[in-house]
Coordinates of C-alpha atoms and ligand atoms in Angstrom, one line a residue:
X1 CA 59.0 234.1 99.7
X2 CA 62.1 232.5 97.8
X3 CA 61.1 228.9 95.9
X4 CA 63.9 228.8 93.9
X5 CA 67.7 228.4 95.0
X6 CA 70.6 227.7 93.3
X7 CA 74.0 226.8 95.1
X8 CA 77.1 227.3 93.1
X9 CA 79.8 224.8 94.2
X10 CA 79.4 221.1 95.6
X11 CA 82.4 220.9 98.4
X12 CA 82.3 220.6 101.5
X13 CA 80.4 223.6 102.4
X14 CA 77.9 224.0 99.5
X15 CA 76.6 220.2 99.9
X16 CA 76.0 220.0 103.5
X17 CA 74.6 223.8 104.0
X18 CA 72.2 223.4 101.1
X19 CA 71.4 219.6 101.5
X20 CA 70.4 221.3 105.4
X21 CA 68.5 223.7 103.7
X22 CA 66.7 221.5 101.6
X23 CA 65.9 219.3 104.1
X24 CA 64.6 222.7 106.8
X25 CA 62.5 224.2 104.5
X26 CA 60.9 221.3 101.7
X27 CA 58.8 224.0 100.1
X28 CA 62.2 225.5 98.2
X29 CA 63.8 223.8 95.2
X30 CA 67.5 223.5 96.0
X31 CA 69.7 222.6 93.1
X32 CA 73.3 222.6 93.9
X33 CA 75.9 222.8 91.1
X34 CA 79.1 222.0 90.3
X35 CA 81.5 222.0 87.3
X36 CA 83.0 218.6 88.5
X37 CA 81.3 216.2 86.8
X38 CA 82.6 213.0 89.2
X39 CA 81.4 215.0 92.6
X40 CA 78.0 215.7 91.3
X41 CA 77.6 211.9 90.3
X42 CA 79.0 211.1 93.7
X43 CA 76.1 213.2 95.3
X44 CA 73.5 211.7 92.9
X45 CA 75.2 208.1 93.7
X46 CA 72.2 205.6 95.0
X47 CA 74.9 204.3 98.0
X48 CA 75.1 206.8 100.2
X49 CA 78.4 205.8 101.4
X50 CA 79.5 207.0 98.3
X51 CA 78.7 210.7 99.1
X52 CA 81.8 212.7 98.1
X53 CA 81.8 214.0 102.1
X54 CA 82.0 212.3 104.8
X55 CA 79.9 214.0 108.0
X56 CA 78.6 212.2 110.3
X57 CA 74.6 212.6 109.9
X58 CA 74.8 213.8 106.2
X59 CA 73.7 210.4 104.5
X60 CA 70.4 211.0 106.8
X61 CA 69.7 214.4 105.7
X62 CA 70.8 213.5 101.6
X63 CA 68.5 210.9 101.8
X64 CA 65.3 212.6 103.3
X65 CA 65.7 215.8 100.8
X66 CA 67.4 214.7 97.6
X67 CA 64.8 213.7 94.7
X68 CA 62.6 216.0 96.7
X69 CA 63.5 219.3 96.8
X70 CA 67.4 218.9 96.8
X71 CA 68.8 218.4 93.2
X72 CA 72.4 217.8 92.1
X73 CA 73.6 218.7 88.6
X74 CA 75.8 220.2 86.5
X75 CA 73.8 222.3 84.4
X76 CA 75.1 225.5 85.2
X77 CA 73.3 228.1 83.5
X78 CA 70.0 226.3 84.1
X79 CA 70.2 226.5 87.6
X80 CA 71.1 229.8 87.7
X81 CA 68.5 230.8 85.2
X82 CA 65.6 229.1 87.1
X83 CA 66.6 230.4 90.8
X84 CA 66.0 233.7 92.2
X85 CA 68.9 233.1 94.9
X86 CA 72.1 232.3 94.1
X87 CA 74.5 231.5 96.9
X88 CA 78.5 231.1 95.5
X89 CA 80.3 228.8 97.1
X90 CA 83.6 227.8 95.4
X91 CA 86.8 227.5 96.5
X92 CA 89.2 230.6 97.2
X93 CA 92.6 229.2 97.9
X94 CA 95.5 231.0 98.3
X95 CA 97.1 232.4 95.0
X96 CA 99.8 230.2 93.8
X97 CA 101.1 232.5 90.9
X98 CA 101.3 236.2 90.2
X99 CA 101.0 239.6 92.9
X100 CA 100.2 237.9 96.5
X101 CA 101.0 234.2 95.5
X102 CA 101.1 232.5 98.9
X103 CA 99.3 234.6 100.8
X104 CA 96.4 236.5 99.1
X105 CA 92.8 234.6 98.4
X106 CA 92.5 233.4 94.5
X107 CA 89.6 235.1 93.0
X108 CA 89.5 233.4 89.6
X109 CA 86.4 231.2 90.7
X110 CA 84.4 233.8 92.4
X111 CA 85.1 236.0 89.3
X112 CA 84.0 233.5 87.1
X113 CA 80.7 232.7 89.1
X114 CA 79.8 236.0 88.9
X115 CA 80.4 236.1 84.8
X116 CA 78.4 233.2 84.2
X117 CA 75.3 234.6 86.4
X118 CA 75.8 237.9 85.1
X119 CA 75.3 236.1 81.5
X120 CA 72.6 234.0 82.0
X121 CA 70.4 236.0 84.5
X122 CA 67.0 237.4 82.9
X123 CA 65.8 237.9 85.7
X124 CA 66.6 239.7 89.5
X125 CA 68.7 237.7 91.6
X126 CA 69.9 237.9 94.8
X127 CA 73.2 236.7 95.2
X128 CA 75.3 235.1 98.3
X129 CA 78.5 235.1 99.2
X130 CA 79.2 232.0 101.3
X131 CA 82.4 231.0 100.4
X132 CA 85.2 232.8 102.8
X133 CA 86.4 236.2 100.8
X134 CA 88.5 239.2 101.5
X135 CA 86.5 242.0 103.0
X136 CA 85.1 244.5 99.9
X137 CA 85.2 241.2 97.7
X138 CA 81.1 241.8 97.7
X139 CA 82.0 245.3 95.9
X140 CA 84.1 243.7 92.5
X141 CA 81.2 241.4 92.3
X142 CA 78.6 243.9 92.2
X143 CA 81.1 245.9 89.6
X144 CA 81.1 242.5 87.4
X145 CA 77.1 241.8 87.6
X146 CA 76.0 245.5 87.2
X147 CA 78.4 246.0 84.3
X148 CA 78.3 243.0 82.2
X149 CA 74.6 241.8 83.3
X150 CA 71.3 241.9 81.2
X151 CA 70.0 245.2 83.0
X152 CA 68.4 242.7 85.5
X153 CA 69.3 243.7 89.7
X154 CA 71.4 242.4 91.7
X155 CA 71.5 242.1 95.5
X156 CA 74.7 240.7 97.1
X157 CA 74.6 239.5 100.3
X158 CA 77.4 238.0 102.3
X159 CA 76.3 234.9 104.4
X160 CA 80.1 233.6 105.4
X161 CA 79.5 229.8 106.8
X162 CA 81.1 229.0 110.4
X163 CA 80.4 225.0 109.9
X164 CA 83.5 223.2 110.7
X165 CA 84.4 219.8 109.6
X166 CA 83.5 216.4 111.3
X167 CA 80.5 218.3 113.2
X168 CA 79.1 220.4 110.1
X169 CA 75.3 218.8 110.5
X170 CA 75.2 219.6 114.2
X171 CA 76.6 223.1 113.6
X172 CA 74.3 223.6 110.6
X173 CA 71.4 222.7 112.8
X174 CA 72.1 224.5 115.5
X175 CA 74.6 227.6 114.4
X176 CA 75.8 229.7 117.1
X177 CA 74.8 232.6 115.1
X178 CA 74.1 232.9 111.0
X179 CA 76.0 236.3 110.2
X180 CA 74.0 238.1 106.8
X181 CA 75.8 241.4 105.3
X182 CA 74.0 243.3 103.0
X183 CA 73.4 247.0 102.0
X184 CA 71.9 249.8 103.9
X185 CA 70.0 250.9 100.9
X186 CA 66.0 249.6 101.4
X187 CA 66.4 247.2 98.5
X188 CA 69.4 245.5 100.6
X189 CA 67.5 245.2 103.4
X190 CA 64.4 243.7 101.6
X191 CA 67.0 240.8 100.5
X192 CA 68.8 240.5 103.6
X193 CA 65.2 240.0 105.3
X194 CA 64.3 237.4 102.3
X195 CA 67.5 235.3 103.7
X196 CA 66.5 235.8 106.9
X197 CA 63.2 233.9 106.7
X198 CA 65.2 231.4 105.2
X199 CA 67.1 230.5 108.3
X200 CA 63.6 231.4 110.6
X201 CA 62.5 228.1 109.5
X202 CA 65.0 226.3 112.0
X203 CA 67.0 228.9 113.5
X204 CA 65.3 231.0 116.0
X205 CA 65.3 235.0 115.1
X206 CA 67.8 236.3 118.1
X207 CA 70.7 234.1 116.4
X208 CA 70.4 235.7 113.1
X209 CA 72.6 238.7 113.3
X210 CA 72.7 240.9 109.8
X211 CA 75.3 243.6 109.7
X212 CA 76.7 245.7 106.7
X213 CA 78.4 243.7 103.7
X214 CA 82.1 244.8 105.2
X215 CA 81.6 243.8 108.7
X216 CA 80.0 240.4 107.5
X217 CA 83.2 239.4 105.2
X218 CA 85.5 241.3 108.1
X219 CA 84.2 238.9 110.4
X220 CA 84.3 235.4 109.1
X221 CA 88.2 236.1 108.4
X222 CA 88.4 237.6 112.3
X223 CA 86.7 234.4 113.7
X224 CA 89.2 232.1 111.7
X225 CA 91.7 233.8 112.8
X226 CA 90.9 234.2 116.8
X227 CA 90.2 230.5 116.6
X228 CA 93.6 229.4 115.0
X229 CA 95.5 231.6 117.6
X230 CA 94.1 230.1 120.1
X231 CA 95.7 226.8 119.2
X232 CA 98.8 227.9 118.3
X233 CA 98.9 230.0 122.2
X234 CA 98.4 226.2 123.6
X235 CA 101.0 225.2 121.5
X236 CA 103.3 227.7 122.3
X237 CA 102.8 226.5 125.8
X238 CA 103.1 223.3 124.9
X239 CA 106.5 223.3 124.3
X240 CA 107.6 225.3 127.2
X241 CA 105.9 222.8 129.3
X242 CA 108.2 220.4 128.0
X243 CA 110.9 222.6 129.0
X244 CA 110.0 223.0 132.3
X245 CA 107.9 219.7 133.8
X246 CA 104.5 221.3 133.4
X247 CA 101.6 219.9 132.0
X248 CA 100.0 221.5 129.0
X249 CA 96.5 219.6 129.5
X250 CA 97.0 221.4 132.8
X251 CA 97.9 224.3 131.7
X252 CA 94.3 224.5 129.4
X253 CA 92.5 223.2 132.1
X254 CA 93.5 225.6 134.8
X255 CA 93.2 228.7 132.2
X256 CA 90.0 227.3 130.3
X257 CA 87.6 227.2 133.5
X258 CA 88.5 231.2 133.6
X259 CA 84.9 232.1 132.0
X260 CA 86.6 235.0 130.3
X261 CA 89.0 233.1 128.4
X262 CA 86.6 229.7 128.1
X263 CA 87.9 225.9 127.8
X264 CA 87.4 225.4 123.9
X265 CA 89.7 225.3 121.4
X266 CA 93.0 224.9 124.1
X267 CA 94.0 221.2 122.8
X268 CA 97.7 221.3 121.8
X269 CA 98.1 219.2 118.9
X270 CA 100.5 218.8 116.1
X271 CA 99.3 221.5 114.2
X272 CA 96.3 222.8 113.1
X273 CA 95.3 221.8 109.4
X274 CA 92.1 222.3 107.3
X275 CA 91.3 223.8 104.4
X276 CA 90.5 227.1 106.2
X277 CA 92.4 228.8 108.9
X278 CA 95.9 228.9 107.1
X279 CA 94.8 230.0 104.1
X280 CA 92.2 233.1 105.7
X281 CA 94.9 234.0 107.9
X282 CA 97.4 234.6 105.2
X283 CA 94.3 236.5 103.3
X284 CA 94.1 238.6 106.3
X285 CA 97.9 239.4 106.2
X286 CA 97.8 240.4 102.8
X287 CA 94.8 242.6 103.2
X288 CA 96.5 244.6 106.1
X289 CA 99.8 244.5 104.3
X290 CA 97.9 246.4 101.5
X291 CA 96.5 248.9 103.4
X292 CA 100.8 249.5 104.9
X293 CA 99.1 247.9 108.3
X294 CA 102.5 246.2 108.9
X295 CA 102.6 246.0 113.0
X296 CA 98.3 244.5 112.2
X297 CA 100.2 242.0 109.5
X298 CA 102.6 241.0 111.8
X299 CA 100.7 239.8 114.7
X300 CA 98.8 237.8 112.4
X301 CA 101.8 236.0 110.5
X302 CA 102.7 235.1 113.6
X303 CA 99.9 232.4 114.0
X304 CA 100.9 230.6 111.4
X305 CA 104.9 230.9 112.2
X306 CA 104.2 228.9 115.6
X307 CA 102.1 226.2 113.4
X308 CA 104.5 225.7 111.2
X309 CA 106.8 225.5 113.7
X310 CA 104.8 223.4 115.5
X311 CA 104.8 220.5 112.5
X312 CA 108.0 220.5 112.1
X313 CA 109.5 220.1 116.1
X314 CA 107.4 217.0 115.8
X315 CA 108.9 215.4 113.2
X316 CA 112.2 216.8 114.6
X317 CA 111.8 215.3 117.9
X318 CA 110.6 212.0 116.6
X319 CA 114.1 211.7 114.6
X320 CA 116.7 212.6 117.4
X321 CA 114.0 210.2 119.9
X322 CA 115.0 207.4 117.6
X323 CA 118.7 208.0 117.8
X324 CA 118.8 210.6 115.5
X325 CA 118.4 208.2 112.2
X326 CA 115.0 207.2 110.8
X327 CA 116.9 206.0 107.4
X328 CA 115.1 203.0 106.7
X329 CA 113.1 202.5 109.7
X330 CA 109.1 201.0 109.3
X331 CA 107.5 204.7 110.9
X332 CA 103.3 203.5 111.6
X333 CA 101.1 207.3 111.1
X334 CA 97.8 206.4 112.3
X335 CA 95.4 209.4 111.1
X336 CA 96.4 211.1 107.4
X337 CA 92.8 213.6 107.8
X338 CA 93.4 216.9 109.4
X339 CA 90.9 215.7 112.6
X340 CA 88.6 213.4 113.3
X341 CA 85.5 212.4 111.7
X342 CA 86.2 213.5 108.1
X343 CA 88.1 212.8 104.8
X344 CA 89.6 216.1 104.5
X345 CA 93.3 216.2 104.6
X346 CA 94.0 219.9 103.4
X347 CA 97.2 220.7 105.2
X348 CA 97.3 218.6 107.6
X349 CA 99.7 218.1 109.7
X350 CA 100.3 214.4 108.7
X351 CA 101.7 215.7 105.3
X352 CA 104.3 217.6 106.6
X353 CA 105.4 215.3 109.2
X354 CA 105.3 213.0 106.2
X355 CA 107.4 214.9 104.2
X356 CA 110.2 215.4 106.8
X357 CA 110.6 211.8 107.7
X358 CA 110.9 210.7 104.4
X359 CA 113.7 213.5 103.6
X360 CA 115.3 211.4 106.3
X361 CA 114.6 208.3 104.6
X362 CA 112.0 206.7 106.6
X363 CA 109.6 203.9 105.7
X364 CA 106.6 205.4 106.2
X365 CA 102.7 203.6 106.9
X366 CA 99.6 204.8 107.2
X367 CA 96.4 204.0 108.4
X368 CA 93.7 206.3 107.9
X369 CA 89.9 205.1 108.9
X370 CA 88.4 207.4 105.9
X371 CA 91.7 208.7 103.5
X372 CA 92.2 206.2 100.9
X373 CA 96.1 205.6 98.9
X374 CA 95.2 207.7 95.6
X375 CA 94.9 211.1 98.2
X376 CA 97.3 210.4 100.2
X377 CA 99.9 209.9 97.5
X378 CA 98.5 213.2 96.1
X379 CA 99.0 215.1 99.2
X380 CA 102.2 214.3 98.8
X381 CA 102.8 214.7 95.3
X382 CA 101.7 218.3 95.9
X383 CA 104.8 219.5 98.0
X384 CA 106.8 218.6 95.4
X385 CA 109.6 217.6 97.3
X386 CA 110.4 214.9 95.3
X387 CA 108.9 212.7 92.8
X388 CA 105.7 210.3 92.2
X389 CA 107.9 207.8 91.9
X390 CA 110.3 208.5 94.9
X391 CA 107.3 209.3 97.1
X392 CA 106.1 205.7 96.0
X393 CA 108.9 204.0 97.2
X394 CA 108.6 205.6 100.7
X395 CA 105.2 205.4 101.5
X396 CA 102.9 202.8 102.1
X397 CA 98.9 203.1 102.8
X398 CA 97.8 200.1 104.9
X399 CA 93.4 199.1 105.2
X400 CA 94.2 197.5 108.6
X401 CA 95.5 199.3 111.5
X402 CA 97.3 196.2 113.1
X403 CA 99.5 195.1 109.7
X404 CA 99.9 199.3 109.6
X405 CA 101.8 199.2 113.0
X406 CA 103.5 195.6 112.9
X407 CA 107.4 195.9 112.7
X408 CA 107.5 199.4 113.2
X409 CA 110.1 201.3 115.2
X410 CA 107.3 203.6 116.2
X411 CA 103.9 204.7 116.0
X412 CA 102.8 208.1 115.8
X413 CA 99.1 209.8 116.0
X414 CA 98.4 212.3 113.6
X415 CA 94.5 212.6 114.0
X416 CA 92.2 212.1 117.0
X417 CA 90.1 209.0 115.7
X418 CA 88.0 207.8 118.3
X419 CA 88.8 204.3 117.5
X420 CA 92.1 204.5 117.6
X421 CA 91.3 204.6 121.6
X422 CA 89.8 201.4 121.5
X423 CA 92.8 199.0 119.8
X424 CA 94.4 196.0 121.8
X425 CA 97.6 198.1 122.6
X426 CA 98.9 195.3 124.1
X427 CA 99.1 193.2 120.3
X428 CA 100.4 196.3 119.2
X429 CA 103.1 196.4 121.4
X430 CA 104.0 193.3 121.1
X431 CA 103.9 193.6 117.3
X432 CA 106.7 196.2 117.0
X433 CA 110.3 196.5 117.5
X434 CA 111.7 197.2 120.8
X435 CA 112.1 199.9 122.1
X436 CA 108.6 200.7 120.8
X437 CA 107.9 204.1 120.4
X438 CA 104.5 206.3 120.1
X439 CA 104.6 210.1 119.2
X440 CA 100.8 211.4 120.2
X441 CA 100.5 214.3 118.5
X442 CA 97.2 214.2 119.9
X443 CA 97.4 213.9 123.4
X444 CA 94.4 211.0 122.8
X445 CA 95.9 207.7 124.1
X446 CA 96.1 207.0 128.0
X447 CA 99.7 207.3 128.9
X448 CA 100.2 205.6 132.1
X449 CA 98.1 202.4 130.4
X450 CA 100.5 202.5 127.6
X451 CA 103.9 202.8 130.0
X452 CA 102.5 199.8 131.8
X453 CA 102.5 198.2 128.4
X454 CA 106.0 199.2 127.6
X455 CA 106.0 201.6 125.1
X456 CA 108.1 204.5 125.6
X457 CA 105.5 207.4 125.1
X458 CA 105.8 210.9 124.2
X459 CA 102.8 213.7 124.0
X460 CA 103.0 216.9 123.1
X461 CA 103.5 219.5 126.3
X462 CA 104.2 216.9 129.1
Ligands
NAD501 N1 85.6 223.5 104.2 C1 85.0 224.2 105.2 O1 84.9 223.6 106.3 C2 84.6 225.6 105.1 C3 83.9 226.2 106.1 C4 83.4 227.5 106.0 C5 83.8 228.2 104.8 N2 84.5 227.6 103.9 C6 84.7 228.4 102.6 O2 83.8 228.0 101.7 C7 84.4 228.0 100.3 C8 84.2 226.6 99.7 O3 85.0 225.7 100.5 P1 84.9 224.1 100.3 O4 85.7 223.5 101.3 O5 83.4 223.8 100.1 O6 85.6 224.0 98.8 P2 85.6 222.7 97.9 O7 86.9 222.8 97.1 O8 85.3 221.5 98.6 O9 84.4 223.0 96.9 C9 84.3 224.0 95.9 C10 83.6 223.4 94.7 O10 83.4 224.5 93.8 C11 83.5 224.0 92.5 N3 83.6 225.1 91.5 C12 84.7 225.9 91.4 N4 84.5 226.9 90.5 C13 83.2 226.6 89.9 C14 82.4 227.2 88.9 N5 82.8 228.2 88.2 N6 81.2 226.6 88.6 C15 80.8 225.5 89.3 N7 81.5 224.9 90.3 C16 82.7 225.5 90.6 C17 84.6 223.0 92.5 O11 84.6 222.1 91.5 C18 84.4 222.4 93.9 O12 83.7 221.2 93.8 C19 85.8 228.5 100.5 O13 85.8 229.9 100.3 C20 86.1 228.2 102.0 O14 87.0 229.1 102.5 C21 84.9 226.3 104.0
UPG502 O1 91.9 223.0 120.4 C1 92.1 222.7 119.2 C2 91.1 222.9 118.1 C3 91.5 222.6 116.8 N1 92.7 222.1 116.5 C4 93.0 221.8 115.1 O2 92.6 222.9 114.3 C5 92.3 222.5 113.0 C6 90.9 223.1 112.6 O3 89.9 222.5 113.4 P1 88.4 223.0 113.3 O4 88.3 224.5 113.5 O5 87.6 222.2 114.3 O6 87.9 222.6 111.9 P2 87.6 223.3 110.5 O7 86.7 222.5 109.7 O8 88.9 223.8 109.9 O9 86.8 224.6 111.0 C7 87.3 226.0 111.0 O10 87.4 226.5 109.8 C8 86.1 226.6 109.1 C9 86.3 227.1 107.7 O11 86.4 228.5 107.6 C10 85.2 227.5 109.9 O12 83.9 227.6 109.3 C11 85.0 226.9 111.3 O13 84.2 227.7 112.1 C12 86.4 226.8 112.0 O14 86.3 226.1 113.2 C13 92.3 221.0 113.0 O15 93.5 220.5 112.5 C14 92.2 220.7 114.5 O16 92.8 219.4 114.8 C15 93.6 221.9 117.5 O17 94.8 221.5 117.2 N2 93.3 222.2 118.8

């Protein structure tokens, strides 16, 4: 039985998995580190609203495990040292430099991990692969470990994590399946089943599926990558619905109660964002390009062609609605996160729409229930279309949704907030300047009740 686990890597998959874990099984020590010295502290921090995640249920869980059996530090090679399972879970974004920059997975901190365990290990480990890799990543981690460790073994396992934001304590509680890769050989096996009792402890057995380290990888990148075409096939539709009078919320409804294709995943949007399905999708093109898979790369690109496109009609359609200028004009974005019920804001689509409007030379506001200015700013910053400074003078983050929205020439939603639902439409209506104008890039708000109100309202797909 493991007693001992280390968790390499405090984000947003690494905290809430292991704080789960802690809190499931209070008989193993979890120590989760992190090279960042501010997110451990924010773990650590006595106010649980200053957690560096927001999750709806995490405070709960933080609070019944941490001090216990959770731990969060930044003493590295201790951790790894004391624990006889390591699970990696650092972040693999898309190379920005060299061979594959923009579309192959960055490596750097996966290789790294694996250095510093193969250093300090004295002792057997078996370590996990949780953050998202390319498939046969397990096999130049094995290379690194077998080569450059102590003479200790070294199991690798691949565990990818299917939690998605906004819902990751419900989806850690209850996974549709946990997915373990490991080798065939008996040693692999024994660790695979050493995982496995891990997850009995709350997960029952006929959910736990364990495959061979290839398919595991292969797998997490395929789900990713099924899920974000779904989206952008409702989008597609979305704007030949506008084409053509139909209803895309229709069009998903009539389509999604056929059991074979399944309602989920069918809402058009403005784009899907997140940290994840761009980024594993262009991994997966890159890996199929290598192997001369063109027609396989293709099919794939194509995914994210229609998001992108998707972002920027929006933005497009928003300027020729307002007669084709937006120079100058007070534009109100309520939601900057990438959906509801989290702080993340990796591409989402509120950045780009951002960026657009402001090449046009609008005045733009935002209102974001959990985003605060300094990230905001630095979402920006990060296109690099223009400067700090320029960026400064053309966007402004508001704490109150009602000053966010007053004098503006239009409104438009960029995440699903619940609350945003709840607002007096009619004060905000009567707040802005006529013709007043919302963009749902959502489909959230209640378009007849807002017509009635005056606004002149636009969805995507109707
Ligand atoms: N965010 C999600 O919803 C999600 C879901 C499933 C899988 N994933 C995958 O999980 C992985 C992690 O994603 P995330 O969103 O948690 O990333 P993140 O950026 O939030 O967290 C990664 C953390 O790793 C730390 N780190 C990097 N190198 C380190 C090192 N050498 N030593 C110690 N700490 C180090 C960073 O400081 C950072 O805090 C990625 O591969 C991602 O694709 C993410
Ligand atoms: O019908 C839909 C569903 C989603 N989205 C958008 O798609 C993006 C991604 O949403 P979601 O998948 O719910 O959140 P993530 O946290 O990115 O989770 C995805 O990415 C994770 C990281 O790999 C995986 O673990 C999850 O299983 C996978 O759902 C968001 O911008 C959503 O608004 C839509 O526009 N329409």
């Amino acid at each position: 039985m493991i007693k001992n686990i280390c968790c390499i890597g405090a984000g947003y998959v690494g905290g809430p998995t292991m704080a789960v874990i802690a809190q499931k099984c209070p008989n193993i020590k979890v120590t989760v580190v992190d090279l960042n010295e501010d997110r451990i502290d924010a773990w650590n921090s006595s106010n649980l609203e200053n957690l560096p995640i927001y999750e709806p249920g995490l405070d709960r869980v933080v609070e019944e495990a941490r001090g216990r059996n959770l731990f969060f530090s930044t003493e590295v090679d201790k951790a790894i040292d004391e624990a006889e399972m390591i699970f990696i879970s650092v972040n693999t974004p898309t190379k920005t430099y060299g061979v594959g920059k923009g579309m192959a997975a960055d490596l750097k901190y996966i290789e790294l991990c694996a250095r510093q365990i193969a250093r300090v290990a004295k002792s057997d480990k078996i370590v996990v692969e949780k953050s998202t890799l390319p498939v046969r990543t397990a096999q130049a981690i094995k290379d690194i470990l077998d080569h450059t460790g102590n003479g200790v073994n070294f199991q690798i396992l691949s565990n990818p994590e299917f939690l998605a934001e906004g819902t990751a304590i419900d989806d850690l509680f209850a996974p549709d399946r946990v997915l373990i890769g490991g080798d065939i050989t008996e040693s692999g096996q024994k660790a695979i089943n050493q995982l496995v009792d891990i997850y009995a402890n709350w997960v029952s057995k006929d959910r736990i599926l364990t495959t061979n380290v290839w398919s595991s990888e292969l797998s997490k990148l395929t789900a990713n990558a099924f899920l974000a075409q779904r989206v952008s096939s409702i989008n597609a539709m979305s704007e030949l619905c506008e084409k053509t009078g139909a209803d895309v919320n229709e069009v998903a409804k009539a389509i999604g109660m056929d059991s074979r294709i399944g309602s989920k995943f069918l809402k058009a949007s403005v784009g899907f964002g997140g940290s994840c399905f761009q980024k594993d999708i262009l991994n997966l093109v890159y890996i199929a390009k290598s192997y001369g898979l063109n027609e396989v790369a293709d099919y794939w690109e194509q995914v994210i062609i229609m998001n992108d496109h998707q972002k920027r009609r929006f933005a497009k359609n928003m300027i020729s609605t307002l007669y084709n200028t937006v120079s100058g004009k007070k534009i109100a974005f309520l939601g900057w996160a990438f959906k509801k019920d989290t702080n993340d804001t990796r591409e989402s689509a509120a950045i780009y729409v951002a960026d657009d409007l402001i090449s046009e030379q609008a005045m733009v506001s935002v209102f974001d229930p959990k985003v605060d200015e300094t990230q905001i700013l630095f979402d920006l910053n990060y296109l690099e279309t223009r400067s700090d400074i320029e960026n400064k003078k053309y966007i402004k983050i508001e704490k109150d949704p009602y000053s966010t929205v007053e004098n503006s020439h239009a409104i438009a939603i960029l995440t699903e907030w619940d609350e945003f639902k709840t607002y007096d439409w009619k004060r905000i209506y009567d707040s802005m300047l006529k013709p007043a104008f919302v963009f749902d890039g959502r489909n959230l708000l209640d378009k007849k009740e807002l017509e009635e109100i005056g606004f002149v309202y636009q969805a995507i797909g109707s």
